Amino acid sequence: MVIRYPNGKLYQSAPKLESTQEPTEHSTVAKEAKKRAISYSNRGKSLEDDLNETNMFYLQRKMANIHKKPVPIQIVKVDYPARSAAVIKEAYFRTPSTTDYNGVWNGYYIDFEAKETDNKTSFPLKNIHPHQMTHMESVTNQRGIAFFIIRFSSLNRNFVMSYNDVALAFQKMHEGGRKSIPLTVFEQQAIEINEGYLPRLDYLDAVKKLIAIGNVCESEEK
Amino acid sequence: MVIRYPNGKLYQSAPKLESTQEPTEHSTVAKEAKKRAISYSNRGKSLEDDLNETNMFYLQRKMANIHKKPVPIQIVKVDYPARSAAVIKEAYFRTPSTTDYNGVWNGYYIDFEAKETDNKTSFPLKNIHPHQMTHMESVTNQRGIAFFIIRFSSLNRNFVMSYNDVALAFQKMHEGGRKSIPLTVFEQQAIEINEGYLPRLDYLDAVKKLIAIGNVCESEEK
């Protein structure tokens, strides 16, 4: 069961400094913590926050209509106090059957999942759930545009990789290949997005490029 | 604040029979209750149930990938008992900013809202929230296909009406016209769906017809 915080974000424990271990230049843990601190001060926000801001920007500028789906909840008990809002008193997180984001842009159905990794050299495929791949395969068959937005948090780099390329990596893994996608593959096959002010993460510009090089589904043939 | 039951359905109170009032042929309340009972035994399920079944059918037959969005919840308090699933202990229903259903079919972005009315002669426009119209206008501008599925529960009739036609009714209302869409207008401008076994409500067949008569957005020009 994935545990999410009230803001809908996945719970991730902060890097821990052992209290008996003073941060020194030679301490890997300390270095890691320092780097993360710098990285966070540069970015300030999670990938989800950046995408929500970006989607709001697209919506207000009439550039696209793309939303994050609410987290699915199984509600067990609700109180209805007189003259005030209903209060959910017992509920559980459910596993989603789709990806987190979808919407429409310029006649295209857009569908994606956003993932962050602390890894500096590759993206572990275990971060992607089987139901997400199944869903994206179905979307691709319906000529929607399915992709991943992957952030290498430690490197402060963001990539848009098509579902097709991720599916290929899974296929290789099942044939005995590696269990992650190397950063070099992202650099070659994915489109890098540089963070900006408005929008924070212009991923639709990257999607345009994926369409231009024919690295997404056959939507163009419509 | 809309109150929803744990199953995600809107709360609707059952028709009440006054305990002091015996159902007779002359009792309007009793007649109403009887009619509803007959109607429910014919149908058995709510519009939402029928649409969920239909969407599952489309998904399994690889005909479309369309889902109901989860109800948005503001989570306030979560307990994390050791070795068991996180329990939400306090949360509130939030007003959605989009429609309830979206997805992809044959390269088209599909977006709709489902509404039921007990009214026998017209559909009251007050059943549609402003945020739904705003959202659908934006979807239409992005060349998505936006529509309503409206069930006249008492008549056991279902219609697919394009966003454009509903927007026109709102425009007329704002100019001093009527506050509902007459059944006769549905019969003329909307596409009626007959309930079936599999799928329960073949609304995509109706959408095809709307596209064929040019009563949806300009998606075909893509």
XYZ file of C-alpha atoms in Angstrom:
444
model
C 0.000 0.000 0.000
C 1.431 3.321 -1.048
C 1.228 5.874 1.734
C 0.347 9.370 0.717
C 0.355 12.548 2.718
C -2.731 14.736 2.941
C -1.399 16.912 0.114
C -1.580 13.887 -2.149
C 2.178 13.485 -2.400
C 3.906 10.216 -1.899
C 5.622 9.987 1.423
C 9.384 10.082 1.055
C 11.625 10.089 4.068
C 14.153 12.889 4.188
C 17.815 11.930 3.997
C 18.908 11.141 7.527
C 22.029 12.374 9.229
C 23.155 10.084 12.012
C 23.265 12.209 15.122
C 26.569 10.669 16.144
C 28.072 11.488 12.765
C 29.109 15.067 12.186
C 28.760 16.225 8.597
C 32.242 16.448 7.116
C 33.487 16.714 3.579
C 34.270 13.019 3.649
C 30.859 11.928 4.834
C 28.836 10.590 1.927
C 25.621 11.064 3.870
C 26.460 14.649 4.636
C 27.454 15.344 1.039
C 24.210 13.839 -0.134
C 22.207 15.959 2.301
C 24.086 19.085 1.255
C 23.514 18.411 -2.422
C 19.849 17.817 -1.840
C 19.612 21.025 0.140
C 21.176 22.937 -2.731
C 19.046 21.145 -5.247
C 15.869 21.910 -3.300
C 16.784 25.545 -2.877
C 17.193 25.778 -6.644
C 13.937 24.079 -7.378
C 11.890 24.763 -4.297
C 9.041 22.504 -5.393
C 8.227 18.899 -6.095
C 7.666 17.636 -9.613
C 3.957 17.410 -8.827
C 3.818 21.051 -7.745
C 5.691 22.109 -10.885
C 3.292 20.137 -13.092
C 0.218 21.519 -11.353
C 1.530 25.057 -11.886
C 2.319 24.254 -15.509
C -1.140 22.784 -16.126
C -2.768 25.839 -14.559
C -0.661 28.035 -16.859
C -1.699 26.016 -19.928
C -5.361 26.200 -18.887
C -5.395 29.936 -18.233
C -3.575 30.693 -21.479
C -6.011 28.407 -23.330
C -3.084 26.268 -24.466
C -4.337 22.916 -23.133
C -6.725 21.354 -20.642
C -4.769 18.798 -18.612
C -5.412 17.859 -14.974
C -4.050 15.599 -12.289
C -6.640 13.017 -11.325
C -7.738 12.941 -7.690
C -6.304 10.119 -5.581
C -8.879 7.296 -5.490
C -10.279 6.756 -2.003
C -12.477 4.013 -0.611
C -14.820 5.785 1.779
C -16.139 3.673 4.638
C -17.724 6.099 7.079
C -19.147 9.601 6.659
C -20.680 11.865 9.299
C -23.307 14.425 8.313
C -23.285 17.034 11.056
C -26.329 19.329 10.952
C -25.689 22.576 9.061
C -22.099 21.774 8.167
C -20.141 19.878 5.558
C -20.075 16.083 5.510
C -16.960 14.707 7.227
C -15.290 11.511 6.071
C -14.310 9.656 9.262
C -12.873 6.455 7.801
C -11.424 5.898 4.351
C -8.571 4.083 2.639
C -6.278 4.783 -0.287
C -7.030 2.668 -3.356
C -4.622 1.675 -6.096
C -5.361 3.749 -9.219
C -6.117 1.897 -12.462
C -4.854 4.689 -14.715
C -2.026 7.207 -14.784
C -2.151 10.406 -12.740
C -2.495 13.001 -15.502
C -4.662 13.291 -18.590
C -6.405 15.841 -20.760
C -6.613 17.356 -24.207
C -4.248 19.527 -26.192
C -4.800 20.663 -29.753
C -7.014 17.671 -30.579
C -4.641 15.171 -28.992
C -5.531 13.022 -26.008
C -2.638 13.452 -23.546
C -1.854 10.880 -20.852
C 1.200 10.731 -18.630
C 2.764 9.684 -15.383
C 5.350 11.732 -13.478
C 8.206 10.086 -11.600
C 11.136 11.336 -9.557
C 14.326 9.449 -8.825
C 17.318 10.261 -6.607
C 19.464 7.991 -8.729
C 22.130 9.879 -10.681
C 22.939 7.453 -13.470
C 19.737 5.596 -14.319
C 15.980 5.405 -13.751
C 14.932 2.145 -11.990
C 12.017 0.486 -13.806
C 10.586 -0.705 -10.490
C 9.290 2.870 -10.035
C 6.711 2.141 -12.740
C 3.696 0.034 -11.771
C 2.383 -2.670 -14.142
C -1.110 -1.095 -14.233
C 0.430 2.118 -15.569
C 2.047 0.289 -18.489
C -1.165 -1.635 -19.225
C -3.125 1.608 -19.203
C -0.660 3.399 -21.487
C -0.631 0.517 -23.944
C -4.396 0.811 -24.181
C -4.153 4.593 -24.605
C -1.611 4.148 -27.393
C -3.887 1.631 -29.123
C -6.625 4.291 -29.052
C -4.162 6.751 -30.647
C -3.722 8.842 -27.535
C -0.293 10.247 -26.646
C 1.231 8.469 -23.654
C 4.523 9.400 -22.029
C 6.477 9.745 -18.797
C 7.909 12.875 -17.233
C 10.949 11.753 -15.290
C 12.949 13.954 -12.955
C 16.449 13.077 -11.820
C 16.119 15.048 -8.579
C 19.797 14.979 -7.646
C 20.806 16.243 -11.071
C 17.909 18.670 -11.362
C 17.171 17.365 -14.880
C 13.760 16.536 -16.355
C 12.943 14.383 -19.364
C 9.867 13.492 -21.409
C 10.147 9.890 -22.616
C 7.506 8.282 -24.822
C 5.592 5.231 -23.608
C 7.054 3.314 -26.554
C 10.623 3.815 -25.344
C 9.760 2.802 -21.779
C 7.898 -0.266 -23.077
C 11.030 -1.230 -25.025
C 13.097 -1.001 -21.831
C 10.608 -3.281 -20.060
C 10.760 -5.748 -22.935
C 14.564 -5.859 -22.737
C 14.362 -6.352 -18.960
C 11.996 -9.298 -19.402
C 14.490 -10.780 -21.850
C 17.151 -10.633 -19.145
C 18.398 -7.114 -19.722
C 18.943 -4.329 -17.210
C 16.334 -3.225 -14.697
C 16.786 0.481 -15.271
C 17.027 3.013 -18.078
C 20.489 4.649 -18.145
C 20.706 8.440 -18.123
C 22.562 8.195 -21.433
C 19.457 6.624 -23.017
C 17.402 9.559 -21.764
C 19.948 11.930 -23.279
C 19.665 10.132 -26.625
C 15.976 9.184 -26.894
C 14.019 11.460 -24.525
C 13.435 15.195 -24.756
C 14.957 17.232 -21.947
C 12.872 20.038 -20.458
C 14.611 22.978 -18.885
C 12.797 24.474 -15.923
C 11.504 27.951 -16.522
C 9.433 30.574 -14.807
C 6.203 30.428 -16.822
C 5.481 27.674 -17.434
C 7.658 25.891 -14.883
C 8.039 22.763 -17.031
C 6.996 23.225 -20.644
C 6.427 19.540 -21.322
C 4.061 20.148 -24.245
C 6.955 21.660 -26.142
C 8.771 18.357 -25.588
C 5.673 16.419 -26.711
C 5.604 18.457 -29.944
C 9.179 17.341 -30.566
C 8.308 13.685 -29.861
C 5.461 13.960 -32.379
C 7.739 15.639 -34.918
C 10.278 12.808 -34.760
C 7.492 10.205 -34.907
C 8.305 8.823 -31.468
C 4.724 8.648 -30.287
C 1.664 6.808 -31.502
C 0.122 7.150 -34.932
C -2.103 10.067 -33.889
C -0.857 12.168 -36.768
C -2.435 9.838 -39.282
C -5.899 10.795 -38.135
C -21.776 20.988 -0.680
C -22.778 17.906 -2.586
C -23.039 14.902 -0.308
C -21.902 11.603 -1.720
C -22.247 8.148 -0.325
C -19.258 5.857 0.158
C -19.941 4.258 -3.212
C -19.335 7.644 -4.829
C -22.969 8.125 -5.810
C -24.826 11.295 -5.104
C -27.128 10.974 -2.181
C -30.738 10.963 -3.304
C -33.481 10.410 -0.810
C -35.874 7.614 -1.672
C -39.473 8.599 -2.371
C -41.185 8.719 0.965
C -44.579 7.256 1.774
C -46.195 8.945 4.756
C -46.847 6.180 7.255
C -50.317 7.569 7.943
C -51.118 7.531 4.256
C -51.963 4.191 2.722
C -50.960 3.830 -0.919
C -54.131 4.064 -2.979
C -54.710 4.596 -6.643
C -55.568 8.201 -5.913
C -52.425 8.954 -3.962
C -49.954 10.846 -6.124
C -47.099 9.933 -3.791
C -47.993 6.266 -4.010
C -48.296 6.388 -7.795
C -44.943 8.052 -8.011
C -43.372 5.437 -5.750
C -44.969 2.633 -7.761
C -43.746 4.069 -11.051
C -40.237 4.423 -9.669
C -40.327 0.867 -8.377
C -41.314 -0.391 -11.833
C -38.742 1.813 -13.470
C -36.006 0.558 -11.130
C -36.935 -3.069 -11.625
C -36.597 -2.553 -15.367
C -33.278 -0.847 -15.083
C -31.900 -2.158 -11.863
C -28.950 0.224 -11.782
C -28.090 3.885 -11.602
C -26.791 5.776 -14.611
C -23.353 5.785 -13.006
C -23.379 1.988 -12.618
C -24.483 1.568 -16.220
C -21.699 3.864 -17.432
C -19.056 2.120 -15.337
C -20.141 -1.229 -16.800
C -20.133 0.238 -20.294
C -16.655 1.732 -19.851
C -15.354 -1.601 -18.549
C -16.854 -3.298 -21.611
C -15.204 -0.761 -23.965
C -11.858 -1.202 -22.176
C -11.886 -4.997 -22.232
C -12.925 -5.115 -25.899
C -10.194 -2.573 -26.696
C -12.847 -0.206 -28.054
C -11.990 2.809 -25.870
C -10.236 3.846 -22.675
C -12.650 6.023 -20.695
C -12.843 6.285 -16.894
C -14.810 8.030 -14.206
C -12.549 10.329 -12.233
C -12.268 9.719 -8.496
C -14.183 12.125 -6.266
C -11.746 14.830 -5.113
C -11.134 14.701 -1.371
C -9.339 17.116 0.950
C -7.509 14.882 3.393
C -6.874 16.406 6.824
C -5.796 13.554 9.068
C -4.241 10.150 8.345
C -3.272 7.434 10.807
C -0.457 5.042 9.982
C -1.000 1.960 12.134
C 2.040 -0.317 12.272
C 1.898 -3.149 9.737
C -1.455 -2.156 8.239
C -2.855 0.208 5.661
C -2.974 3.951 6.278
C -6.403 5.070 7.503
C -7.850 8.452 6.603
C -9.511 9.720 9.784
C -10.667 13.164 8.655
C -11.374 14.360 5.136
C -13.836 16.521 3.199
C -15.440 16.400 -0.227
C -14.096 19.027 -2.621
C -15.872 20.555 -5.590
C -14.444 19.088 -8.810
C -13.041 21.483 -11.398
C -13.727 19.192 -14.352
C -16.410 16.790 -15.514
C -16.666 13.261 -14.110
C -15.678 11.198 -17.163
C -12.872 11.444 -19.690
C -10.659 9.304 -21.847
C -9.663 8.426 -25.393
C -11.488 6.711 -28.204
C -10.137 6.207 -31.706
C -7.876 9.266 -31.470
C -10.577 11.489 -30.006
C -10.406 13.036 -26.562
C -13.753 12.228 -24.917
C -15.165 14.281 -22.038
C -18.637 14.084 -20.560
C -20.897 14.555 -17.602
C -23.795 12.232 -16.728
C -27.032 13.573 -15.255
C -30.314 12.019 -14.183
C -33.628 13.802 -13.836
C -37.003 12.653 -12.525
C -38.691 15.327 -14.613
C -40.825 13.881 -17.414
C -41.049 16.807 -19.818
C -37.768 18.707 -19.588
C -34.234 18.724 -18.180
C -33.662 21.576 -15.682
C -30.455 23.471 -16.472
C -29.820 24.022 -12.749
C -28.579 20.395 -12.687
C -25.487 21.546 -14.557
C -22.808 23.391 -12.595
C -21.052 26.442 -14.078
C -17.604 24.853 -13.662
C -18.737 21.975 -15.890
C -19.716 24.337 -18.715
C -16.455 26.289 -18.346
C -14.479 23.059 -18.480
C -16.347 21.767 -21.535
C -15.899 25.056 -23.388
C -12.156 24.741 -22.820
C -12.232 21.097 -23.982
C -14.112 22.096 -27.131
C -11.558 24.841 -27.828
C -8.851 22.172 -27.640
C -10.848 20.079 -30.152
C -11.927 17.470 -27.647
C -15.425 15.992 -27.821
C -17.610 17.243 -24.968
C -21.153 16.083 -24.300
C -23.759 15.186 -21.709
C -25.445 11.860 -21.110
C -28.864 12.665 -19.700
C -31.282 10.113 -18.313
C -34.963 10.839 -17.840
C -35.308 8.292 -15.026
C -39.112 8.269 -14.928
C -39.311 7.679 -18.676
C -36.374 5.277 -18.756
C -34.907 7.203 -21.703
C -31.257 8.214 -22.233
C -29.845 10.869 -24.537
C -26.425 12.057 -25.646
C -26.500 15.814 -26.212
C -23.469 17.755 -27.437
C -21.942 20.483 -25.295
C -22.763 22.940 -28.085
C -26.497 22.296 -27.819
C -26.457 22.622 -24.027
C -24.411 25.841 -24.295
C -27.053 27.205 -26.671
C -29.778 26.440 -24.118
C -27.782 28.308 -21.441
C -27.341 31.264 -23.789
C -31.093 31.413 -24.420
C -31.747 31.200 -20.677
C -29.405 34.121 -20.020
C -31.338 36.086 -22.643
C -34.527 35.506 -20.664
C -35.524 32.160 -22.140
C -36.567 28.969 -20.387
C -34.555 27.385 -17.595
C -34.786 23.853 -18.920
C -34.356 21.886 -22.127
C -37.679 20.355 -23.260
C -37.808 16.635 -23.974
C -38.901 17.522 -27.519
C -35.566 19.285 -28.053
C -33.765 16.141 -26.938
C -35.862 14.151 -29.385
C -34.898 16.513 -32.194
C -31.259 17.415 -31.463
C -29.824 14.722 -29.189
C -29.128 11.062 -29.958
C -31.187 8.589 -27.984
C -29.424 5.510 -26.593
C -31.408 2.355 -26.026
C -30.268 0.316 -23.061
C -28.790 -3.018 -23.977
C -27.083 -5.939 -22.365
C -23.501 -5.508 -23.533
C -22.725 -2.697 -23.481
C -25.436 -1.363 -21.190
C -25.391 2.108 -22.749
C -23.578 2.288 -26.069
C -22.959 6.033 -25.914
C -19.996 5.911 -28.289
C -22.359 4.827 -31.042
C -24.329 8.016 -30.297
C -21.107 10.060 -30.329
C -20.285 8.643 -33.781
C -23.654 9.926 -34.982
C -23.034 13.361 -33.443
C -19.693 13.498 -35.257
C -21.317 12.353 -38.514
C -23.887 15.152 -38.411
C -21.190 17.680 -37.438
C -22.769 18.434 -34.078
C -19.522 18.318 -32.144
C -16.303 20.278 -32.317
C -14.022 20.485 -35.336
C -11.977 17.425 -34.343
C -12.491 15.855 -37.737
C -10.394 18.546 -39.393
C -7.265 17.361 -37.663
